[in-house]
PDB file of C-alpha atoms in Angstrom:
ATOM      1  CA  UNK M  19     103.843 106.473  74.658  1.00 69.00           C
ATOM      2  CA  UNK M  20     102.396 106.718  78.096  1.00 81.00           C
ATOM      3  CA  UNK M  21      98.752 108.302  79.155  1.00 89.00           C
ATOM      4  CA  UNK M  22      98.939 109.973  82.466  1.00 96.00           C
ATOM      5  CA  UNK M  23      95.901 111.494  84.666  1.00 97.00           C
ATOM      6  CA  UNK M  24      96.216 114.634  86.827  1.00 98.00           C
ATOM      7  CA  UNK M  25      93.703 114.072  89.894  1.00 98.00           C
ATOM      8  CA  UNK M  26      93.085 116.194  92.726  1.00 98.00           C
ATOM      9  CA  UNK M  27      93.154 113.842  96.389  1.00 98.00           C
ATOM     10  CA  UNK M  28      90.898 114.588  99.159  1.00 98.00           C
ATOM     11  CA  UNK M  29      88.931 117.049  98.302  1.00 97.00           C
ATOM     12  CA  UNK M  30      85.816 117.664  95.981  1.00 95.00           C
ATOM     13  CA  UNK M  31      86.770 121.162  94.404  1.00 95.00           C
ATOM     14  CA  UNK M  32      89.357 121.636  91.520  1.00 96.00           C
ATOM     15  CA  UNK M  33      92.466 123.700  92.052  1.00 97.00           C
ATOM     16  CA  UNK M  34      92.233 122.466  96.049  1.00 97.00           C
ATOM     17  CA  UNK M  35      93.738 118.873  97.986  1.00 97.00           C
ATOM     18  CA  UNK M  36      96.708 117.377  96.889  1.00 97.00           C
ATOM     19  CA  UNK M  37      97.604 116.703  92.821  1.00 97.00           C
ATOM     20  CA  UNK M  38      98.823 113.192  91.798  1.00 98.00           C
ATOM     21  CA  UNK M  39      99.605 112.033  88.253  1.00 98.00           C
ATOM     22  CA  UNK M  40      98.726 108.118  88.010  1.00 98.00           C
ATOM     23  CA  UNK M  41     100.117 106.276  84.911  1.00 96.00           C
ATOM     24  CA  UNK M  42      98.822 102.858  84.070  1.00 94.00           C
ATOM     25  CA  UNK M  43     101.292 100.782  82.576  1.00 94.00           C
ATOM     26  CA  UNK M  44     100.924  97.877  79.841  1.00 90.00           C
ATOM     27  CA  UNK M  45     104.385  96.492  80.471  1.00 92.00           C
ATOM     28  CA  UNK M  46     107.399  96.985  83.031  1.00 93.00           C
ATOM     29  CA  UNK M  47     109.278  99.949  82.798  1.00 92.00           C
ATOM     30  CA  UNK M  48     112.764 100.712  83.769  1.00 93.00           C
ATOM     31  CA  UNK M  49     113.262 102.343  86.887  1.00 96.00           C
ATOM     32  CA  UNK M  50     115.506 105.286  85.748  1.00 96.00           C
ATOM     33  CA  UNK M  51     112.172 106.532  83.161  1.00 94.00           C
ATOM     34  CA  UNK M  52     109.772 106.605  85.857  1.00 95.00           C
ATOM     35  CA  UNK M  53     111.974 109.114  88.188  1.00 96.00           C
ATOM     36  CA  UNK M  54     112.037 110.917  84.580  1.00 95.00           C
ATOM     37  CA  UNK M  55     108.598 110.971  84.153  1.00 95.00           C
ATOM     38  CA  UNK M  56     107.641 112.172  87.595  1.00 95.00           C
ATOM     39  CA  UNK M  57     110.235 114.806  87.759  1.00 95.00           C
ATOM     40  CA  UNK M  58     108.691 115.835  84.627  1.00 94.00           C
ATOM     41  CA  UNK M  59     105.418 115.948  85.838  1.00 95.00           C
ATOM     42  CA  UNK M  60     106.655 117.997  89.074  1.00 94.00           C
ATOM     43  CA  UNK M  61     103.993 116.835  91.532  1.00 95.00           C
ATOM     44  CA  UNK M  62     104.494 115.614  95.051  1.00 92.00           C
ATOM     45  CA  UNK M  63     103.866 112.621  93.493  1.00 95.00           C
ATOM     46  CA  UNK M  64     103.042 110.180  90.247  1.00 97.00           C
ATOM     47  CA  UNK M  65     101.559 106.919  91.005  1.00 98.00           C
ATOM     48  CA  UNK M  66     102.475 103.974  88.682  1.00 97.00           C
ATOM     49  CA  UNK M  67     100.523 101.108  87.889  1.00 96.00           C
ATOM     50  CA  UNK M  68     101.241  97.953  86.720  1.00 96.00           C
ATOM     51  CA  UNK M  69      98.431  94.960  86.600  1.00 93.00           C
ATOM     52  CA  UNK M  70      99.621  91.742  88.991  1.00 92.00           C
ATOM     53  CA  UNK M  71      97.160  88.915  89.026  1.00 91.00           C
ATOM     54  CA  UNK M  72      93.755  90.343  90.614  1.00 90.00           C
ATOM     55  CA  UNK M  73      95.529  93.026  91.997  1.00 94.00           C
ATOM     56  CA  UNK M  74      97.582  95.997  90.668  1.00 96.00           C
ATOM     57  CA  UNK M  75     101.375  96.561  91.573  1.00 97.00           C
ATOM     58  CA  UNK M  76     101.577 100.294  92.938  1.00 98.00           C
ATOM     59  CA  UNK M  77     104.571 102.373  93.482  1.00 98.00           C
ATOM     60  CA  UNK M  78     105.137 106.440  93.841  1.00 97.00           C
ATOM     61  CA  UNK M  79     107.647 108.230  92.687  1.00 96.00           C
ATOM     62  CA  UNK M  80     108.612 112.108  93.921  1.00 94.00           C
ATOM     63  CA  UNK M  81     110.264 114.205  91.755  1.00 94.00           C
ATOM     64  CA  UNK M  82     113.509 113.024  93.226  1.00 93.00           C
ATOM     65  CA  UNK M  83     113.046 109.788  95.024  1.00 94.00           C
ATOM     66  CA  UNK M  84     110.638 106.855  95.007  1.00 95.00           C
ATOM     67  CA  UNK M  85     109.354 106.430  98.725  1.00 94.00           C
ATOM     68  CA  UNK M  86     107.291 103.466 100.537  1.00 93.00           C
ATOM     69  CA  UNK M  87     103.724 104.958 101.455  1.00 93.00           C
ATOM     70  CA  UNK M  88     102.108 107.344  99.847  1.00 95.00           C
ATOM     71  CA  UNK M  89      98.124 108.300 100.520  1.00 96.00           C
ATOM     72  CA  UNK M  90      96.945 110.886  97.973  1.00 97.00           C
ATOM     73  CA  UNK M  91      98.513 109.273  94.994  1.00 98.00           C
ATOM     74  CA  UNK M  92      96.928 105.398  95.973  1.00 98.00           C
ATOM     75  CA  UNK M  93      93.825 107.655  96.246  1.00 98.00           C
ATOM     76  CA  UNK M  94      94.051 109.168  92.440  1.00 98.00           C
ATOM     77  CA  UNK M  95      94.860 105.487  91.259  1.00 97.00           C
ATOM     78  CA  UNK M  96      91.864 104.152  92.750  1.00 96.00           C
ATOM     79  CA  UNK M  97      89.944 106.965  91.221  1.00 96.00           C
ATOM     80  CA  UNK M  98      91.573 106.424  88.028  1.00 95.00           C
ATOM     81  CA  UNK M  99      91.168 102.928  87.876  1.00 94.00           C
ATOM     82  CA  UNK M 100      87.212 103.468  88.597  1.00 92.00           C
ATOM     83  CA  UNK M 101      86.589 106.415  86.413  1.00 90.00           C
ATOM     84  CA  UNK M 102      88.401 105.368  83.181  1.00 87.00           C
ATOM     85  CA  UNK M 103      88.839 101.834  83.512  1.00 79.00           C
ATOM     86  CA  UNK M 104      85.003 100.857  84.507  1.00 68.00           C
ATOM     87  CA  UNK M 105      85.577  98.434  87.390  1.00 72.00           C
ATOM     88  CA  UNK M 106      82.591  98.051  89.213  1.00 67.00           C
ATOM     89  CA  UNK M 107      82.023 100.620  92.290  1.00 61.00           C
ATOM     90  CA  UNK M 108      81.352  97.725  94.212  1.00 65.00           C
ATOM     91  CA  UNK M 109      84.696  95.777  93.763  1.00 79.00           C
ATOM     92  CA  UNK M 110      87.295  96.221  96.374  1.00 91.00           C
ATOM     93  CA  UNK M 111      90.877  97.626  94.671  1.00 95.00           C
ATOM     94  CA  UNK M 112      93.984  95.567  95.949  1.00 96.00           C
ATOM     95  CA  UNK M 113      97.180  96.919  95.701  1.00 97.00           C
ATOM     96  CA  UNK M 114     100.669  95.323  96.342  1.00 97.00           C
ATOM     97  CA  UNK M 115     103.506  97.736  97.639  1.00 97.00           C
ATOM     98  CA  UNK M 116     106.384  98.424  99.323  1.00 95.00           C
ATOM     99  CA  UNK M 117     104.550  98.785 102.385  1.00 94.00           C
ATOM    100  CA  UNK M 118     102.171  95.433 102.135  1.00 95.00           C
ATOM    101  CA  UNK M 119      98.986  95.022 100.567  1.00 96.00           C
ATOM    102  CA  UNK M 120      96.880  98.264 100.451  1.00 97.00           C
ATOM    103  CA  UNK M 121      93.298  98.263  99.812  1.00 97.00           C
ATOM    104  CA  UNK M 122      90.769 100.884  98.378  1.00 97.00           C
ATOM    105  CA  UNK M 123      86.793 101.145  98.637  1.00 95.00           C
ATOM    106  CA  UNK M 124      84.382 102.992  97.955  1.00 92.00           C
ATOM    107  CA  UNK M 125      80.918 104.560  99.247  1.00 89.00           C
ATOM    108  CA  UNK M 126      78.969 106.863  97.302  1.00 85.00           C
ATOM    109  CA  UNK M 127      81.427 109.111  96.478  1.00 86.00           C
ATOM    110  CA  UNK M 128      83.946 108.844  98.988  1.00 94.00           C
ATOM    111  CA  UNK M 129      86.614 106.447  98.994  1.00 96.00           C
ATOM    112  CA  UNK M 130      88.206 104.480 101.589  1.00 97.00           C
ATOM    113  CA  UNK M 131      91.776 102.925 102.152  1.00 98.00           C
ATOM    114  CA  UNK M 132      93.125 100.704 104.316  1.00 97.00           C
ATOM    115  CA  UNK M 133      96.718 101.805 105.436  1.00 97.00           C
ATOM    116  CA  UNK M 134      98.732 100.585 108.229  1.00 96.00           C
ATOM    117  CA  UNK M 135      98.828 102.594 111.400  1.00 97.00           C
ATOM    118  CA  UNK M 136     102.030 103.631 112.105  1.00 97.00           C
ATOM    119  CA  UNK M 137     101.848 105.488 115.879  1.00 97.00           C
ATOM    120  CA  UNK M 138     104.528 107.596 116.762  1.00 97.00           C
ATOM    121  CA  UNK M 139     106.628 107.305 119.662  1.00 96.00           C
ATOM    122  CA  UNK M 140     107.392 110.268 121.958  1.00 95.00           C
ATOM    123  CA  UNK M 141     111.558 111.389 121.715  1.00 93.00           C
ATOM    124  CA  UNK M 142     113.833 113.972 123.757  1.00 88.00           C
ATOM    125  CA  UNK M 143     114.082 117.188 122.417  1.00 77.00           C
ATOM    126  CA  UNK M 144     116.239 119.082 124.015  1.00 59.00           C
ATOM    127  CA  UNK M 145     114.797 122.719 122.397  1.00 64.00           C
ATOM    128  CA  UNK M 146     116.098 122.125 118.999  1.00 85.00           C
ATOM    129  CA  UNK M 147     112.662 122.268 117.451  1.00 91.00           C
ATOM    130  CA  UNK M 148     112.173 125.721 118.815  1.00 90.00           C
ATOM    131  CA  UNK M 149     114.791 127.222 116.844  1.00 91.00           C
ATOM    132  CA  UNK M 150     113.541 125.376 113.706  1.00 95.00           C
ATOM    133  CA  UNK M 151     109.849 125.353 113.844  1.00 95.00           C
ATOM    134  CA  UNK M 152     109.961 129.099 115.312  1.00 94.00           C
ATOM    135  CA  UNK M 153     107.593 127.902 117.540  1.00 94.00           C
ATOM    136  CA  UNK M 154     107.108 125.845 121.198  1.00 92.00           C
ATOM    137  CA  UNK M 155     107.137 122.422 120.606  1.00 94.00           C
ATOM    138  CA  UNK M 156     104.674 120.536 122.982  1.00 95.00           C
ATOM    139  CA  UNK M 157     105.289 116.846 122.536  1.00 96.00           C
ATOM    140  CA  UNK M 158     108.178 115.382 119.696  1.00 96.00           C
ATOM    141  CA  UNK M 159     107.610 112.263 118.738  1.00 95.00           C
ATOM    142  CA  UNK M 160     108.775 109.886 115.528  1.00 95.00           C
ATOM    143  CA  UNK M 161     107.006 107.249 113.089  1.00 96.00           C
ATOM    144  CA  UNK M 162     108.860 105.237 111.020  1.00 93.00           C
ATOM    145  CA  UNK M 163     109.118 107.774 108.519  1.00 93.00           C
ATOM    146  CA  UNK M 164     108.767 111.145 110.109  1.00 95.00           C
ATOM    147  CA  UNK M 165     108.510 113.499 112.995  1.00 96.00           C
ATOM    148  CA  UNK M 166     105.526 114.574 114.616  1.00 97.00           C
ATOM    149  CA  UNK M 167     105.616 117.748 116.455  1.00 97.00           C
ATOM    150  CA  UNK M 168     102.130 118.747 118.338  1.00 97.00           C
ATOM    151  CA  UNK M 169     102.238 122.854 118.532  1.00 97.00           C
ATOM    152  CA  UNK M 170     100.394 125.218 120.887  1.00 96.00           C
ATOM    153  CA  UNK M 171      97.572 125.785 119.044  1.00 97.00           C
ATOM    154  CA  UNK M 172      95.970 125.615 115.080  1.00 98.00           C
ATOM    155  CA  UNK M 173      97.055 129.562 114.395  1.00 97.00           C
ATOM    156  CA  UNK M 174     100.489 128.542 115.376  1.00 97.00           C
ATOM    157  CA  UNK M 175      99.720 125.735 112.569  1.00 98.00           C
ATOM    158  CA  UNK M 176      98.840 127.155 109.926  1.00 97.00           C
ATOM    159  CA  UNK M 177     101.199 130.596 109.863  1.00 97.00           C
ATOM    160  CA  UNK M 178     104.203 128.217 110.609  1.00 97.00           C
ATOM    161  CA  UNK M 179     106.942 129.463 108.454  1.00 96.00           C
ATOM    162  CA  UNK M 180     109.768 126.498 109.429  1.00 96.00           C
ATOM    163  CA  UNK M 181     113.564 126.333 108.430  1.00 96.00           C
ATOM    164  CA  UNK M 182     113.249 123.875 105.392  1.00 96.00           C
ATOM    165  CA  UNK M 183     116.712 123.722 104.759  1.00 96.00           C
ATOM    166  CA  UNK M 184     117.013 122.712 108.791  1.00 95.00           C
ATOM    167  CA  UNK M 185     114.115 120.208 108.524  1.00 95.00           C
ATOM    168  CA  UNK M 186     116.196 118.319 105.572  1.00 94.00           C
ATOM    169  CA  UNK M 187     118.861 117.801 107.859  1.00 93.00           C
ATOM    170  CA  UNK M 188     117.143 115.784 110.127  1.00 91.00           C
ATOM    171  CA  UNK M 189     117.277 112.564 108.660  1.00 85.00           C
ATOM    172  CA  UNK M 190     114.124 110.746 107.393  1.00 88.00           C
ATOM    173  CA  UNK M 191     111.153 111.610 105.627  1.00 93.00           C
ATOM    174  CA  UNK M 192     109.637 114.643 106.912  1.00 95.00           C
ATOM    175  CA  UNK M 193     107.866 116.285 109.974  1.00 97.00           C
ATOM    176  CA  UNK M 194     104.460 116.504 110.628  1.00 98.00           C
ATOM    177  CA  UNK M 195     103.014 119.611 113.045  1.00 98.00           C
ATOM    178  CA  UNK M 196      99.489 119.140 114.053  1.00 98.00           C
ATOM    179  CA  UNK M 197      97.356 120.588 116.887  1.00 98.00           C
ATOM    180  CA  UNK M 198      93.730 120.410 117.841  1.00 98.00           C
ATOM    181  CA  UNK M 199      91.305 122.379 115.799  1.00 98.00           C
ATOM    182  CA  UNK M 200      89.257 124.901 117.255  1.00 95.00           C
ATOM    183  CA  UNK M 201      86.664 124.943 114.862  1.00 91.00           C
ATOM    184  CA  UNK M 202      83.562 121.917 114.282  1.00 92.00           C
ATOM    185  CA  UNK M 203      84.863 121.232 110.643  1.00 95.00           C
ATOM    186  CA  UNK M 204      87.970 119.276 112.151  1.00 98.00           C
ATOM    187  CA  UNK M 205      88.986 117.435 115.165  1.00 98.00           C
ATOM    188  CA  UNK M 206      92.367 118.342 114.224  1.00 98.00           C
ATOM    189  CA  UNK M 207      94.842 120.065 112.016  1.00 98.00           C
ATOM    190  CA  UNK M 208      98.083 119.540 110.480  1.00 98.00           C
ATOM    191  CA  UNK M 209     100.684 120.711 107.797  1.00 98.00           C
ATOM    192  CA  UNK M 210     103.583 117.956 106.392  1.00 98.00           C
ATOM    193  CA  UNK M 211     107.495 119.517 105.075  1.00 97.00           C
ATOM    194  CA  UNK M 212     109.572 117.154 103.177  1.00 95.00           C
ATOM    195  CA  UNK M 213     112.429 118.802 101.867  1.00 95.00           C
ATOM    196  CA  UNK M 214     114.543 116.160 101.706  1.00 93.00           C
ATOM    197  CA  UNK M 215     112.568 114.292  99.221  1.00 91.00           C
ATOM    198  CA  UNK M 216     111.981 117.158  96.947  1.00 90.00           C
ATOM    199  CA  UNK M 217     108.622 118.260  98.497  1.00 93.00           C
ATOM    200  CA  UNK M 218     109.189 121.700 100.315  1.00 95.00           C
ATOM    201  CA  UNK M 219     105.543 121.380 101.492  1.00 97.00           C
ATOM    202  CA  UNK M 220     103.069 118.936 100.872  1.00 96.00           C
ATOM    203  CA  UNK M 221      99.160 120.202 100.049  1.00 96.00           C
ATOM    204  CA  UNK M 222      97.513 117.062 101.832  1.00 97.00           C
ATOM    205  CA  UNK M 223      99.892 114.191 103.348  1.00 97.00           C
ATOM    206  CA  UNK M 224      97.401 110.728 103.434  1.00 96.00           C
ATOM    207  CA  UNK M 225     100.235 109.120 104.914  1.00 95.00           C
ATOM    208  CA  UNK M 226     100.558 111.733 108.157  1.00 97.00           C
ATOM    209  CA  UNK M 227      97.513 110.887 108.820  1.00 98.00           C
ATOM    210  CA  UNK M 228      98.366 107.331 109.584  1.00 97.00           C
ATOM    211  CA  UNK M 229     100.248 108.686 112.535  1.00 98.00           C
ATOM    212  CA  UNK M 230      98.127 111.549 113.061  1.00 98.00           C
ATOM    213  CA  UNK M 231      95.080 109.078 113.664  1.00 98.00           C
ATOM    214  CA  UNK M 232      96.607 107.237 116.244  1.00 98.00           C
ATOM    215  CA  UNK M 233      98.474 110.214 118.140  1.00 98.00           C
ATOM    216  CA  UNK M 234      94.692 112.093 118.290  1.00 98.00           C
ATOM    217  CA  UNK M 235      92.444 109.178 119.274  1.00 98.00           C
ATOM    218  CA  UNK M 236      94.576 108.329 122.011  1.00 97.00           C
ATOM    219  CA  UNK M 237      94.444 111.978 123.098  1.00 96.00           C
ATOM    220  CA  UNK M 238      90.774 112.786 122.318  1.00 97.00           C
ATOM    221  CA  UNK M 239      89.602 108.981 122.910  1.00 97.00           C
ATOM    222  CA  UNK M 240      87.794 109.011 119.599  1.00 97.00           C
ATOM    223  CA  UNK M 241      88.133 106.497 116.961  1.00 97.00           C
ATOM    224  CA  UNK M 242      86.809 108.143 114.183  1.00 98.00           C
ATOM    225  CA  UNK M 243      88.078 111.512 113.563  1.00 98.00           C
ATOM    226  CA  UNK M 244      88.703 114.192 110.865  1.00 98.00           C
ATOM    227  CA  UNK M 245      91.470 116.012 109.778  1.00 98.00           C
ATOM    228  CA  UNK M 246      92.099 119.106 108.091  1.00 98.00           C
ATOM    229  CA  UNK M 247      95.393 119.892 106.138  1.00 98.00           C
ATOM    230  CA  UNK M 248      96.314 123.972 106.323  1.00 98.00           C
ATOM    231  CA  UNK M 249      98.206 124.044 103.637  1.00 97.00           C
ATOM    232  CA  UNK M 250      98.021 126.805 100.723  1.00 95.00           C
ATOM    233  CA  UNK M 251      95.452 124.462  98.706  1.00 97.00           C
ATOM    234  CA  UNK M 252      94.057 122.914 101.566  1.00 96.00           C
ATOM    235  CA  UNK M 253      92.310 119.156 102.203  1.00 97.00           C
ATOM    236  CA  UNK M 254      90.220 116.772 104.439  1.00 98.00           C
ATOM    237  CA  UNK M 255      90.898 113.404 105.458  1.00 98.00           C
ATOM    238  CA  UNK M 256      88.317 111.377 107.362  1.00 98.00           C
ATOM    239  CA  UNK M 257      89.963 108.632 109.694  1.00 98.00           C
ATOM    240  CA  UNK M 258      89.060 105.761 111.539  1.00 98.00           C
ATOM    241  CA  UNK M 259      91.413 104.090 113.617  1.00 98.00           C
ATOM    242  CA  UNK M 260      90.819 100.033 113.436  1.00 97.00           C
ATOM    243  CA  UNK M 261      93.903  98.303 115.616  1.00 95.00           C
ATOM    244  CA  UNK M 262      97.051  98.438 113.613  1.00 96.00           C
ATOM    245  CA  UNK M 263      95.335  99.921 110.634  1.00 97.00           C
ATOM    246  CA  UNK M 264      93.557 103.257 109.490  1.00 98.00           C
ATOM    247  CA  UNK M 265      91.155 104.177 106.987  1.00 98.00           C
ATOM    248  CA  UNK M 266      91.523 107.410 105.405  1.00 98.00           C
ATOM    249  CA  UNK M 267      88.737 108.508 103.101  1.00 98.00           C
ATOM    250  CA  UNK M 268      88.509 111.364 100.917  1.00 98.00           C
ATOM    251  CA  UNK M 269      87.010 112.836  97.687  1.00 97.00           C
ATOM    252  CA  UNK M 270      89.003 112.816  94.414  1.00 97.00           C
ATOM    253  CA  UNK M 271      88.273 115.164  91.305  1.00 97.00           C
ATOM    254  CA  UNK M 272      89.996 114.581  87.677  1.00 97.00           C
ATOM    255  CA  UNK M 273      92.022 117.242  86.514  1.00 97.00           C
ATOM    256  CA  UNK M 274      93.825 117.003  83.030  1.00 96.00           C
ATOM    257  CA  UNK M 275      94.887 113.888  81.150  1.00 95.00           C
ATOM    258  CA  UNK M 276      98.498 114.052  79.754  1.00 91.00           C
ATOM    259  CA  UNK M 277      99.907 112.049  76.683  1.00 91.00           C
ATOM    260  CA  UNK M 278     103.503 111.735  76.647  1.00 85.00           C
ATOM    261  CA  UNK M 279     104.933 111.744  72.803  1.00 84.00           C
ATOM    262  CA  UNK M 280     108.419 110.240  74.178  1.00 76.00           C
TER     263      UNK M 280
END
């Protein structure tokens, strides 16, 4: 029988930010029943947990795919592992992953990870982005993982309606379209599509933003910056760019508490 917890990421209101199921584990599991259990649970993704010395082993699972870096559902374990598990607030929260060790902290309410950067590097684009963004492209660039497209301005943002199906066919990940804000809430704004992993559009993408933080400091020549995510349910994510890493730090509310009987 496994005990999961539904927790909304970065943000401090229910029903808003990004939904993560986190399931603490006693004992290995095989592969095959944690893709079953996070298609069940039908979330961008469930975070699995799995004690490893004074750290925890961490991996994410889509509905259809497990992939390497994932910031909303490290942020619901953390919170998890606080809220219901009792560790101090004090303690720092190591996690080992498929993308290196990945630490979590906390002050006052908001917590803090340390991610790796991953800047994105500027590509040709020979006006193929037009046709599937239905919008100007003004700089294409690629991570490791995904595109990054910056657009004209945040309205062009946030009423984006994008070929999914086209987006899929790119190879990778997903793409990322961002602009500047142009209001004093955020420095910048974004929205993530990931079809190809089973997540038509993600609510708040921590992982974006460790491309996102790099592409707008170097632009706006802050360090520190926050973003907002204009999706349907909407989120924030605070950054702070530090070399070849980035903090993210959000707020994370519990939701529901699941018990599997299978």
């Amino acid at each position: 029988m496994h005990r999961l917890t539904v927790v909304d990421s970065f943000t401090d209101k229910p029903f808003t930010g990004n939904p993560a199921a986190v399931c603490i584990l006693e004992q290995p599991i095989d592969d095959d029943w944690m893709q079953a259990i996070a298609r069940e649970m039908n979330l961008a993704e469930t975070a699995f947990l799995l004690r490893d010395g004074n750290d925890w082993g961490l991996r994410w699972m889509t509905p259809t795919v497990e992939v390497d870096l994932c910031g909303h559902a490290t942020l619901a374990a953390a919170h998890v592992l606080w809220t219901e598990w009792h560790l101090s607030g004090a303690d720092t929260i190591g996690f080992q992953t498929r993308s290196g060790r990945l630490t979590a902290t906390q002050k006052g309410r908001l917590i803090w990870l340390d991610f790796p950067s991953t800047p994105p590097r500027q590509v040709s684009d020979t006006g193929g982005m037009a046709s599937i963004l239905g919008a100007e492209a003004l700089w294409v660039g690629h991570t490791p993982y995904d595109y990054l497209i910056e657009l004209q301005d945040e309205e062009t943002v946030r009423h984006l309606t994008p070929d999914l199906s086209a987006i899929a066919r790119l190879g990778g990940r997903g793409m990322i379209v961002t602009s500047q804000s142009t209001s004093k809430q955020f420095d910048f704004v974004s929205r993530f599509f990931a079809p190809a992993v089973g997540i038509p559009e993600d609510p708040v993408t921590g992982s974006a933003h460790c491309a996102l933080s790099p592409y707008w400091s170097a632009r706006l020549g802050l360090s520190e910056l926050t973003g907002g995510q204009l999706s349907s349910r909407g989120g924030t994510v605070r950054t702070v760019l530090m070399g070849d890493r980035v903090r993210l730090g959000g707020h994370a509310v519990t939701m529901a508490r699941v018990e599997m009987v299978v």
